[in-house]
PDB file of C-alpha atoms and ligand atoms in Angstrom:
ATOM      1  CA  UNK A   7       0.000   0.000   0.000  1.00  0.00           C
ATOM      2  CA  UNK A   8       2.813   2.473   0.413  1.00  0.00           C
ATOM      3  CA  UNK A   9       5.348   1.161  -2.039  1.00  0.00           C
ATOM      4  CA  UNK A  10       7.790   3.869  -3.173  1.00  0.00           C
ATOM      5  CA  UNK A  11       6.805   5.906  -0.142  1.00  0.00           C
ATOM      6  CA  UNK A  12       9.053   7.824   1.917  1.00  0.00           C
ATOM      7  CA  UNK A  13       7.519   8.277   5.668  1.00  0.00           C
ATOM      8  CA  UNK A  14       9.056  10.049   9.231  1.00  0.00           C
ATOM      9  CA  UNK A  15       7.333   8.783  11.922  1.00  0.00           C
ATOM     10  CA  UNK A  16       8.158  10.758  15.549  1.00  0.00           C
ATOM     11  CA  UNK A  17       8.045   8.610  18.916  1.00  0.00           C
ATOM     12  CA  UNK A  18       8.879   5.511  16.759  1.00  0.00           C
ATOM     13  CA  UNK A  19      10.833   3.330  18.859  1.00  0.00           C
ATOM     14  CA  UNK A  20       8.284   1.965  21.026  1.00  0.00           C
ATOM     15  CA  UNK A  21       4.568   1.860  21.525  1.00  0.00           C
ATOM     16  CA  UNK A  22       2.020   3.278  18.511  1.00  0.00           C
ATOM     17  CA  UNK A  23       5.037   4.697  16.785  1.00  0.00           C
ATOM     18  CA  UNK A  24       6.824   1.279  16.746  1.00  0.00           C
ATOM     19  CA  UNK A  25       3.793  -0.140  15.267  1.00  0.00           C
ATOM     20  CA  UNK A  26       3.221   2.005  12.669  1.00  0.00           C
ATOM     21  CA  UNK A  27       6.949   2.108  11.461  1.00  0.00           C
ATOM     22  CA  UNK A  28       6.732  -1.832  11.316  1.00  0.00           C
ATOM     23  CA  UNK A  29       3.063  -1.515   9.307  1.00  0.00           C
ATOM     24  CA  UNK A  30       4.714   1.345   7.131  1.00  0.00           C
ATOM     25  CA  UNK A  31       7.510  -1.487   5.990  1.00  0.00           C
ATOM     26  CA  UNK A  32       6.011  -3.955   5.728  1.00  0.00           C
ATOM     27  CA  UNK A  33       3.596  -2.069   3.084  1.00  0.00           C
ATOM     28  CA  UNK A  34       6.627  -0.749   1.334  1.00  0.00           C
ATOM     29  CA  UNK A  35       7.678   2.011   2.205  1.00  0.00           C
ATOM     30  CA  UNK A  36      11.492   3.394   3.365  1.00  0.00           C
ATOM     31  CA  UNK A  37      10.695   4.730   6.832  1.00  0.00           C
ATOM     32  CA  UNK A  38      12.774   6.901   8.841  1.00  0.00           C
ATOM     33  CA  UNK A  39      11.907   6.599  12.503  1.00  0.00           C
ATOM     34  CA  UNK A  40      12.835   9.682  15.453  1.00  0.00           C
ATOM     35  CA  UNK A  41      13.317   8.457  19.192  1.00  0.00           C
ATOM     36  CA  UNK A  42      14.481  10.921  22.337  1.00  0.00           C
ATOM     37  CA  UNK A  43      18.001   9.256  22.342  1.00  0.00           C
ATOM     38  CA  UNK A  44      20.516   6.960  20.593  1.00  0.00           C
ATOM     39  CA  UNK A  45      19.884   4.852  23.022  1.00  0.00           C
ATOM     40  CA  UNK A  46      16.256   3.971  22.732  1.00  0.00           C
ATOM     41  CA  UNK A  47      17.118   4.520  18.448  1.00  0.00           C
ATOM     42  CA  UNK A  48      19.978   1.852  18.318  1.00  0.00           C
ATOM     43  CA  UNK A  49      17.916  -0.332  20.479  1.00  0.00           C
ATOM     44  CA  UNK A  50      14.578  -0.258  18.236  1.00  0.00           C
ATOM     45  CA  UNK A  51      16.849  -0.436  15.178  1.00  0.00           C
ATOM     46  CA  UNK A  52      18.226  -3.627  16.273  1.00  0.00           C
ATOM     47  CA  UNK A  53      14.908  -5.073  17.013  1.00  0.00           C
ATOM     48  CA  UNK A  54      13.403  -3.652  13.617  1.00  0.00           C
ATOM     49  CA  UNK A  55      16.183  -5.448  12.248  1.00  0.00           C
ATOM     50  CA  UNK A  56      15.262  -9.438  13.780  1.00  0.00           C
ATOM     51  CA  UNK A  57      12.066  -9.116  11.839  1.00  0.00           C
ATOM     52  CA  UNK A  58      12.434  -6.910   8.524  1.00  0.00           C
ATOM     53  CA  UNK A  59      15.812  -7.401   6.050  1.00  0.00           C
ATOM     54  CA  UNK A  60      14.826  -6.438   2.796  1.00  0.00           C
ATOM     55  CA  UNK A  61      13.683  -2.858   3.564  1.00  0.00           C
ATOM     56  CA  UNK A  62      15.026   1.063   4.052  1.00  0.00           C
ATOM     57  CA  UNK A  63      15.372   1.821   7.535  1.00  0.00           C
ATOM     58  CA  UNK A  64      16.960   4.726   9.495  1.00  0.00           C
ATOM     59  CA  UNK A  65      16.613   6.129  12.944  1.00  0.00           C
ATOM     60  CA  UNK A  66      17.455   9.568  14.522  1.00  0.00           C
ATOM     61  CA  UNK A  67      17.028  11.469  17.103  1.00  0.00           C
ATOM     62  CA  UNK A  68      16.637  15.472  16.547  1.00  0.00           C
ATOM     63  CA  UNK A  69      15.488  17.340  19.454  1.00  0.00           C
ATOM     64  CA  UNK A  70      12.036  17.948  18.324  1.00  0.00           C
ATOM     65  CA  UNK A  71      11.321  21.122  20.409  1.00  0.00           C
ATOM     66  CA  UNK A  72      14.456  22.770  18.487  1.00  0.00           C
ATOM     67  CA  UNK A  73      13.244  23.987  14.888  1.00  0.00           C
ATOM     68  CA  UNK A  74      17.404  23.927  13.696  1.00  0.00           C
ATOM     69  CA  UNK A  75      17.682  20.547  14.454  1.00  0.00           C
ATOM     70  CA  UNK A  76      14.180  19.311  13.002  1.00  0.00           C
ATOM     71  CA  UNK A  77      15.131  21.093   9.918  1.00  0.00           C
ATOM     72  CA  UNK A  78      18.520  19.793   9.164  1.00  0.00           C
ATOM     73  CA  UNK A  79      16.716  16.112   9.920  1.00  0.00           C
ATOM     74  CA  UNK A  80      14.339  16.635   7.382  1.00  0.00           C
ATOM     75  CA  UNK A  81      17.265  18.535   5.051  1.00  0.00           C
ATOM     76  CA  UNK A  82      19.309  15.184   5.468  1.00  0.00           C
ATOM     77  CA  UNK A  83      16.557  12.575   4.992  1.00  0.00           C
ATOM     78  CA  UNK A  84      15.735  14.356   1.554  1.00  0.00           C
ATOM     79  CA  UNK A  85      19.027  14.500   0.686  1.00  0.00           C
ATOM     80  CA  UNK A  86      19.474  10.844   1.110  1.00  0.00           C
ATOM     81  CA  UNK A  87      16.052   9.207  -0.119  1.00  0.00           C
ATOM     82  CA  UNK A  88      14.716  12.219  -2.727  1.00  0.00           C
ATOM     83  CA  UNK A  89      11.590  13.428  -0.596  1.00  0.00           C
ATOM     84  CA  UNK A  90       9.245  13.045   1.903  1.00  0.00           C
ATOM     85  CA  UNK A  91       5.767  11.635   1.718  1.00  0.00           C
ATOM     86  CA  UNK A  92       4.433  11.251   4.707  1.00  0.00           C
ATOM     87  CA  UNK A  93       5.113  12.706   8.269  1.00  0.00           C
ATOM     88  CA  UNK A  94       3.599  10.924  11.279  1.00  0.00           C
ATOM     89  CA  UNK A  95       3.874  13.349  14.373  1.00  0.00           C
ATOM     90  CA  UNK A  96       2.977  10.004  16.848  1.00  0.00           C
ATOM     91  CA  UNK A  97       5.782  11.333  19.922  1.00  0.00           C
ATOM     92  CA  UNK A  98       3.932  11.844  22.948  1.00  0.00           C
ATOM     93  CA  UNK A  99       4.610  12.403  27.028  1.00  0.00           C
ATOM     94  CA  UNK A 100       1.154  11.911  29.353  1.00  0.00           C
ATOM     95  CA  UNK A 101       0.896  12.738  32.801  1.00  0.00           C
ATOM     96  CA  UNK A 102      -1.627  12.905  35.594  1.00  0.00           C
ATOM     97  CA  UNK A 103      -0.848  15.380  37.912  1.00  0.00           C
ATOM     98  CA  UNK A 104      -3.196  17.149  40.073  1.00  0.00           C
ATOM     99  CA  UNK A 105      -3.892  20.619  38.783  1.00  0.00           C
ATOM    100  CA  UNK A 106      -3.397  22.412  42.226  1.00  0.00           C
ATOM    101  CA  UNK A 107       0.186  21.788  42.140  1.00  0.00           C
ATOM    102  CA  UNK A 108       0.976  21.643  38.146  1.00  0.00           C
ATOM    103  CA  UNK A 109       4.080  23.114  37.386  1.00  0.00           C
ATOM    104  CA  UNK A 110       5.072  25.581  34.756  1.00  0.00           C
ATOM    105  CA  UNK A 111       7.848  23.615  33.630  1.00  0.00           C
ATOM    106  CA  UNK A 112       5.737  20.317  33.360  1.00  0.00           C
ATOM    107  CA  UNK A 113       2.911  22.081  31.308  1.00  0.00           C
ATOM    108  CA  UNK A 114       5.890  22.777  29.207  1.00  0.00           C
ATOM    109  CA  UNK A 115       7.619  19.914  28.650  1.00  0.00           C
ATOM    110  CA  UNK A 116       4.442  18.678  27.481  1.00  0.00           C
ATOM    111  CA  UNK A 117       3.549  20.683  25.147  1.00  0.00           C
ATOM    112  CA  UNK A 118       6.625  21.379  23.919  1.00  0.00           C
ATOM    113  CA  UNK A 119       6.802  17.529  22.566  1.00  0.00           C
ATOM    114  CA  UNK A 120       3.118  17.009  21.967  1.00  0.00           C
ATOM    115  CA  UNK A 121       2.100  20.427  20.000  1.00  0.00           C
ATOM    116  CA  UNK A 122       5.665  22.443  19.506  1.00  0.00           C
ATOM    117  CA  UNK A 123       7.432  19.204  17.911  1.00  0.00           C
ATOM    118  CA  UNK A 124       4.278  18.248  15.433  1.00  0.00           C
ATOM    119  CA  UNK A 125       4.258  22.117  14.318  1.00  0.00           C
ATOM    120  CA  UNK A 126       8.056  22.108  13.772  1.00  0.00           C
ATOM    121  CA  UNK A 127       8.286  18.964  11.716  1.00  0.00           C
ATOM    122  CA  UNK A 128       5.159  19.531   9.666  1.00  0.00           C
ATOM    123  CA  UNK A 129       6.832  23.098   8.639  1.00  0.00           C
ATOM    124  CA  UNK A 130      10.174  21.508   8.143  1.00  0.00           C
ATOM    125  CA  UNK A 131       8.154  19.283   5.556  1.00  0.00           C
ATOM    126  CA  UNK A 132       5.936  21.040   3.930  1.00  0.00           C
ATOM    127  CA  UNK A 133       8.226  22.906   0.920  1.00  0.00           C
ATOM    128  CA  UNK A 134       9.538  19.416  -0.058  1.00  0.00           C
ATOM    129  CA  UNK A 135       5.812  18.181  -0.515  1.00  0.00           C
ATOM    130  CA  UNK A 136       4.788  21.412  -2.006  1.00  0.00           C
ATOM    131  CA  UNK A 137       7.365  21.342  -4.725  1.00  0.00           C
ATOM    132  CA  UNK A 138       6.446  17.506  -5.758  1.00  0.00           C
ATOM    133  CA  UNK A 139       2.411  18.585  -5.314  1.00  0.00           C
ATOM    134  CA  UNK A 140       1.590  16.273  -2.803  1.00  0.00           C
ATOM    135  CA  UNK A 141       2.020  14.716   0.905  1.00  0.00           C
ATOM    136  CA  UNK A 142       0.551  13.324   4.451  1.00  0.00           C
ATOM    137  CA  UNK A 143       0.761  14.769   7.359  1.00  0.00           C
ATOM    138  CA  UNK A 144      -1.170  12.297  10.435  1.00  0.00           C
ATOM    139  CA  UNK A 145      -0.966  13.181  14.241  1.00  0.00           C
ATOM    140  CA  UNK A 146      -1.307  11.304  16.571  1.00  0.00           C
ATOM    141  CA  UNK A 147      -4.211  12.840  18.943  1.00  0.00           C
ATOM    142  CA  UNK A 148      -6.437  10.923  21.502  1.00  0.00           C
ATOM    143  CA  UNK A 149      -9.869  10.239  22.869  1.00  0.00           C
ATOM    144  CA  UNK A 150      -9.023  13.018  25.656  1.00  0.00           C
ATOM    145  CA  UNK A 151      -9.432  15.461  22.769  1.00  0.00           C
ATOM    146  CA  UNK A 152     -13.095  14.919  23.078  1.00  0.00           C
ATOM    147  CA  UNK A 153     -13.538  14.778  26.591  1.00  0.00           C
ATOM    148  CA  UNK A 154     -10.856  16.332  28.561  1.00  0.00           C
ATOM    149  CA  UNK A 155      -9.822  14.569  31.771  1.00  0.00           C
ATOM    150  CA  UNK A 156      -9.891  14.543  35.164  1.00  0.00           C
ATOM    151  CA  UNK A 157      -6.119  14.903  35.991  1.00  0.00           C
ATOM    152  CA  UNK A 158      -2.957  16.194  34.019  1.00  0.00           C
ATOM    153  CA  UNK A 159      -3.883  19.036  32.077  1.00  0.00           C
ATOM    154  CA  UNK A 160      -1.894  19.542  29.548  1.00  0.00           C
ATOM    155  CA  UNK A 161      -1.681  16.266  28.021  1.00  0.00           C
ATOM    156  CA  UNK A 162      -5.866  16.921  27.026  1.00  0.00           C
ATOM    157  CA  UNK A 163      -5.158  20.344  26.161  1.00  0.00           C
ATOM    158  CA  UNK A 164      -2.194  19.204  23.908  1.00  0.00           C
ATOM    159  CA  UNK A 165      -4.270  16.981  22.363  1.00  0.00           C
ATOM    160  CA  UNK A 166      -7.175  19.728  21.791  1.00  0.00           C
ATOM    161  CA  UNK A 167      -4.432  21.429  19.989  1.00  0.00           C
ATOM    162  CA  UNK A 168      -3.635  19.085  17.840  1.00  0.00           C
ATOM    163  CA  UNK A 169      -7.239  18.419  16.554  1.00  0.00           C
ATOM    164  CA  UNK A 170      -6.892  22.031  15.936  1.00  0.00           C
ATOM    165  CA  UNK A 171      -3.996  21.758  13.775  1.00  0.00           C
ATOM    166  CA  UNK A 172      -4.753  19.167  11.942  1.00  0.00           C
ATOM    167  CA  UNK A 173      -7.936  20.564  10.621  1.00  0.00           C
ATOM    168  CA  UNK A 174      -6.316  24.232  10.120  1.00  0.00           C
ATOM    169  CA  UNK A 175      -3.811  22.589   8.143  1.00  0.00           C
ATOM    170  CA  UNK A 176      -6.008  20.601   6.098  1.00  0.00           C
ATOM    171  CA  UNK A 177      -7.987  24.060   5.194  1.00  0.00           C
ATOM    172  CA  UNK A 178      -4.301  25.794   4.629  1.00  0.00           C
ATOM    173  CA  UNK A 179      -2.444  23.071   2.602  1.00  0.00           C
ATOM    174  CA  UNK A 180      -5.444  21.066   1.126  1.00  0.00           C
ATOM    175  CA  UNK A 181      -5.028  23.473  -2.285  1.00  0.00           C
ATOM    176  CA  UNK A 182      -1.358  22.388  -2.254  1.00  0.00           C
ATOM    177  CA  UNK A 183      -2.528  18.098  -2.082  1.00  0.00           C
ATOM    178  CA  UNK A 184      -1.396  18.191   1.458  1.00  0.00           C
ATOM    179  CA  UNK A 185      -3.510  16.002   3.261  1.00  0.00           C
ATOM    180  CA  UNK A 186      -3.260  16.472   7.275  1.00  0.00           C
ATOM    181  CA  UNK A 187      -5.706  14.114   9.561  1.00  0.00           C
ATOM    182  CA  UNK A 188      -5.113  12.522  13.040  1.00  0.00           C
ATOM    183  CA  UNK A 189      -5.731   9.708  14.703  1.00  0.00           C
ATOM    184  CA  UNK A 190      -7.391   9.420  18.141  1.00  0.00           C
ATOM    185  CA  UNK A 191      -6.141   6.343  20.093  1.00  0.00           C
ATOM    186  CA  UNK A 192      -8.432   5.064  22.835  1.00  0.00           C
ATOM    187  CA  UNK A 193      -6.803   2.763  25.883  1.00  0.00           C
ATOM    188  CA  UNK A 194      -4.036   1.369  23.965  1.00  0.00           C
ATOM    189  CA  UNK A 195      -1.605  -1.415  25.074  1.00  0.00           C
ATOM    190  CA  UNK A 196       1.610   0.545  25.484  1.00  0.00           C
ATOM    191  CA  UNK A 197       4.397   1.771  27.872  1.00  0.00           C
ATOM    192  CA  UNK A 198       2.110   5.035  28.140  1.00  0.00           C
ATOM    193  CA  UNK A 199      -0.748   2.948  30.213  1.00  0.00           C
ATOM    194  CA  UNK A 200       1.435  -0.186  31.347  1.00  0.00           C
ATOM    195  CA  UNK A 201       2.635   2.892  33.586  1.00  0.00           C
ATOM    196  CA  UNK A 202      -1.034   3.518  34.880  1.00  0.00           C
ATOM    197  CA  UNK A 203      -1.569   1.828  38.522  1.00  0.00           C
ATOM    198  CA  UNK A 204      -4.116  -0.898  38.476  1.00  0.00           C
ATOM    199  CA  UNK A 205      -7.053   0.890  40.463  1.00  0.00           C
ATOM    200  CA  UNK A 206      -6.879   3.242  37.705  1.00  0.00           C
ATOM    201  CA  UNK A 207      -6.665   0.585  34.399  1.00  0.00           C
ATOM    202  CA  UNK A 208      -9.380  -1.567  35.666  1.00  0.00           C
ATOM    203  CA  UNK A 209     -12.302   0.193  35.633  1.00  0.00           C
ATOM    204  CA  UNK A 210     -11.423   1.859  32.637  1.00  0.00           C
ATOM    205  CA  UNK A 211     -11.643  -1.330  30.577  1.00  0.00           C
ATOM    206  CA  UNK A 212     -15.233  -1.900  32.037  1.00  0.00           C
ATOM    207  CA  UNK A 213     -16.210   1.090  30.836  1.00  0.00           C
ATOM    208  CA  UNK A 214     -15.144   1.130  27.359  1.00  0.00           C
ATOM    209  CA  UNK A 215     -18.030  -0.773  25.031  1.00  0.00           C
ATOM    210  CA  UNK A 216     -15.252  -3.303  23.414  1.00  0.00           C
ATOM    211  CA  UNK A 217     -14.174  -4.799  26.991  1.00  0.00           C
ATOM    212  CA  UNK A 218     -10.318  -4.345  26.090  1.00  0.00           C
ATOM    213  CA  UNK A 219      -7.798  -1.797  25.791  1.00  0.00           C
ATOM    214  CA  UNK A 220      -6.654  -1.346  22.425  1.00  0.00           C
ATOM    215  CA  UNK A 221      -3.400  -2.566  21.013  1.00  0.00           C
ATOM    216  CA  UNK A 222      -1.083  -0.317  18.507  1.00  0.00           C
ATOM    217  CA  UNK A 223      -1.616  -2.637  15.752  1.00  0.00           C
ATOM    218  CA  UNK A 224      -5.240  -1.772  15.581  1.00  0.00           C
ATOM    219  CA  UNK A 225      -3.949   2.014  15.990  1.00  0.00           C
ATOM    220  CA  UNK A 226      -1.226   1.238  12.894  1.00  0.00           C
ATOM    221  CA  UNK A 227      -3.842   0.241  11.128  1.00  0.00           C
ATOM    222  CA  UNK A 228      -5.702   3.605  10.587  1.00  0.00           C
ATOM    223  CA  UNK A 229      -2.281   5.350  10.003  1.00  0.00           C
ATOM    224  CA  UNK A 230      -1.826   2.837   7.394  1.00  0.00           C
ATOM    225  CA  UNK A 231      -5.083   3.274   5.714  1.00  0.00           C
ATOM    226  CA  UNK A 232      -4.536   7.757   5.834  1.00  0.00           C
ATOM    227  CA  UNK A 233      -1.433   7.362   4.609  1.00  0.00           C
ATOM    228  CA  UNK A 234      -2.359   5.406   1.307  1.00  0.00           C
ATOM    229  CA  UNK A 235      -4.378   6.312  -1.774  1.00  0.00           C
ATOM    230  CA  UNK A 236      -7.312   4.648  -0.235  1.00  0.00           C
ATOM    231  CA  UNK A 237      -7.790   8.121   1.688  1.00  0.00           C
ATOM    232  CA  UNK A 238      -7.215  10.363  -1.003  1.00  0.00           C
ATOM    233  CA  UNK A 239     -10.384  12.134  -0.156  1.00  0.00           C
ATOM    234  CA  UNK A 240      -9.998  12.440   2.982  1.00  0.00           C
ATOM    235  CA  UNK A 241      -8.393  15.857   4.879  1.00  0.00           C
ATOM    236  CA  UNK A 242      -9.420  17.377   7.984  1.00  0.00           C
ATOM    237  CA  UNK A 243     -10.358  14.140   9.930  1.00  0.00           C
ATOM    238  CA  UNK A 244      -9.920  12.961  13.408  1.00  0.00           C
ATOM    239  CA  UNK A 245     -10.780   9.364  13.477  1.00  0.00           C
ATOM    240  CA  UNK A 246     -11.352   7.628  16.997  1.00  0.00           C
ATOM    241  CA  UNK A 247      -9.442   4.210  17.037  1.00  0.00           C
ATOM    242  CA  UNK A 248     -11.352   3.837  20.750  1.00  0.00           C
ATOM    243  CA  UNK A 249     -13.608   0.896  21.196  1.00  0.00           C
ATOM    244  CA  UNK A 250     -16.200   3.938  21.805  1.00  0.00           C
ATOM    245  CA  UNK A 251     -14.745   4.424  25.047  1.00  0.00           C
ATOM    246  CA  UNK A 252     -15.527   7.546  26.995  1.00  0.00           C
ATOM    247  CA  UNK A 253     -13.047   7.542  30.180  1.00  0.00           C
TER     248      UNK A 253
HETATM  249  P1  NAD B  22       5.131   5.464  24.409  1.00  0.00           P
HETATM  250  O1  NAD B  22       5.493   6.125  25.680  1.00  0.00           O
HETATM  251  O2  NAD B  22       5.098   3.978  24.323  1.00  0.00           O
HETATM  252  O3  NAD B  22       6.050   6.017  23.219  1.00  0.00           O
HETATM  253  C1  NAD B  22       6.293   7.392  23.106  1.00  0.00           C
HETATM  254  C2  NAD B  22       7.235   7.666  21.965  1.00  0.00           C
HETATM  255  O4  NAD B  22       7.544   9.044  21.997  1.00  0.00           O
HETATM  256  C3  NAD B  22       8.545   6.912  22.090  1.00  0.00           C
HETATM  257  O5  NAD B  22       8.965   6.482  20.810  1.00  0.00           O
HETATM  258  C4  NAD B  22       9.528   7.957  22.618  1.00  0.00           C
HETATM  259  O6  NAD B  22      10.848   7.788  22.130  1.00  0.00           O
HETATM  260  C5  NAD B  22       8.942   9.233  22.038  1.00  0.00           C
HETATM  261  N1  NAD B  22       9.315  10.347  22.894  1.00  0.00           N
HETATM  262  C6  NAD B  22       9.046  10.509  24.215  1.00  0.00           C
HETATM  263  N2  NAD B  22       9.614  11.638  24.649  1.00  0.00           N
HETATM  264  C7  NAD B  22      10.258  12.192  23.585  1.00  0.00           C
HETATM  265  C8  NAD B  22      11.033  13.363  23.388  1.00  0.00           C
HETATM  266  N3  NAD B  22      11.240  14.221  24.383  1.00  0.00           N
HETATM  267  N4  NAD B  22      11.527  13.599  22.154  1.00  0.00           N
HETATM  268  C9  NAD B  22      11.305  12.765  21.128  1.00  0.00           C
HETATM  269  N5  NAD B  22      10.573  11.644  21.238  1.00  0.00           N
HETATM  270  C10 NAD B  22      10.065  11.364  22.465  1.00  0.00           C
HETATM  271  O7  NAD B  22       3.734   6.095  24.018  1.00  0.00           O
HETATM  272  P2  NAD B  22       2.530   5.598  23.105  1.00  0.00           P
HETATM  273  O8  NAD B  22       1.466   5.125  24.005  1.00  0.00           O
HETATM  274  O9  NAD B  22       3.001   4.745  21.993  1.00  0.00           O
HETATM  275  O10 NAD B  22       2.066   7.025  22.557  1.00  0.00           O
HETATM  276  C11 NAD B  22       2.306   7.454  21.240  1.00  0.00           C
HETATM  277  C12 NAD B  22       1.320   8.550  20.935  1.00  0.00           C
HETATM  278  O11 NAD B  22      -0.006   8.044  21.099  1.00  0.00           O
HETATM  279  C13 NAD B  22       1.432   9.762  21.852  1.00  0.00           C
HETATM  280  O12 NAD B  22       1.243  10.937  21.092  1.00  0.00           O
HETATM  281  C14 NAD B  22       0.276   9.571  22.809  1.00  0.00           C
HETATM  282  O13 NAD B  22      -0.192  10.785  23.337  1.00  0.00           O
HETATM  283  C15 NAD B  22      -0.745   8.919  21.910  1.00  0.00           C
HETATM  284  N6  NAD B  22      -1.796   8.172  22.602  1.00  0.00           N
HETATM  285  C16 NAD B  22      -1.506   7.072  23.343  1.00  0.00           C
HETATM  286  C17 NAD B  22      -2.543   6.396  23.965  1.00  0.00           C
HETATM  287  C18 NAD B  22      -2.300   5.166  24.786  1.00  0.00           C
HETATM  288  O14 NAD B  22      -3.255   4.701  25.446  1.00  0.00           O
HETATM  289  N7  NAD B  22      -1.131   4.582  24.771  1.00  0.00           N
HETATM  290  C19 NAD B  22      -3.854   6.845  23.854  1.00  0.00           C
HETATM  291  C20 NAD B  22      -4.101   7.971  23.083  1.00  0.00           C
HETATM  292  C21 NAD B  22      -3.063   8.624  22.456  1.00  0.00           C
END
């Protein structure tokens, strides 16, 4: 589905972005993947590695709040595979801290990675898929977007954000055959909520219609199907990968 495709996908060493980097090869495509460290890279590089040998793989690690260094990463990965087709702003932080003592520098930090990073690398993108009159640009949102929650502010208000960005930027770069959508995970089966105490995981999972949490293949899935000429029509959308949960 995405042969000849060249795709960046943020946050993909582990979790939703790991997912979607395997999906994206094993549909095709030459995938360059972005971690927080050359640690975490070398480590999902060598594990990308037991399971896919015929493909074009590369990982970095650009500090994604820094607009220098997500430019010269996109500069290089043109320079070495001819363009860029698809951008996949998945890297995320969560947290659930009470609002009477949220910190400044926390409200930061998240929103720095989870709204700053996705509009830095989808400007660094966009002239390369203006000049060759087309690209995708997915983010990775949530189901908080619709309902806010109870605890850690700026995670849900990150995530607001990033429904709003994806639909200005459909409007702005639609006449330029960008297409920009996002994709809003439900309870999914990652690092993100194995981290979540028990008392708290439990009851969730009763509540949501399916019975289950999620798992990033399922979430892959619907960055698969945006990302390939199956969704040509579509720009603008926020599609709930949830279960019709409503935590
Ligand atoms: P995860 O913690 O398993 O993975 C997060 C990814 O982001 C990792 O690849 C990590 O390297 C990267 N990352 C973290 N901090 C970074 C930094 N400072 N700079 C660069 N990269 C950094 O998380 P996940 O559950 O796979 O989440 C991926 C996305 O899905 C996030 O945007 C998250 O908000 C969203 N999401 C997750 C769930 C869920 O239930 N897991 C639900 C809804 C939305």
């Amino acid at each position: 589905m995405l042969s000849g495709k060249v795709a960046v996908v943020t946050g993909g060493t582990r979790g939703i972005g790991r997912a979607i980097v395997e999906t994206y090869l094993a549909n095709g495509a030459t995938v360059i993947f972005f971690g927080s460290r050359k640690e975490t890279v070398e480590e999902a590089m060598r594990l990308l590695k037991e399971h896919f040998f015929d493909v074009t793989l590369e990982g970095m690690y650009p500090n994604l709040s820094n607009e220098r260094e997500v430019e010269d990463a996109m500069a290089v990965i043109v320079k070495r595979y001819g363009k860029i087709d698809i951008l996949v702003n998945n890297a995320g932080i969560s947290d659930s801290h009470s609002f009477y003592d949220y910190e400044e520098t926390l409200f930061d930090r998240v929103m720095d990675l989870n709204v700053k990073a996705a509009y830095l690398c989808s400007k660094a993108v966009i002239p390369y898929m203006k000049e060759q009159g087309s690209g995708v640009i997915l983010n990775t949102s949530s189901m908080v977007s619709q309902y806010g929650q109870p605890a850690g502010v700026a995670y849900p208000t990150s995530k607001f954000a990033i429904n709003g960005m994806t639909k200005s930027l459909a409007r702005e770069l639609g006449p330029d055959q960008i297409r920009v959508n996002a994709v809003a995970p439900g309870v999914t089966n990652t690092d993100m909520v194995k981290a979540l105490p028990e008392q708290v995981i439990d009851p969730l999972i009763k509540s949501i219609p399916l019975r289950r949490i999620g798992e990033p293949q399922e979430v892959a899935n619907t960055f698969l199907f945006l990302a390939s000429d199956l969704a040509s029509y579509i720009t603008g959308a926020v599609i709930a990968v949830d279960g019709a949960a409503m935590c």
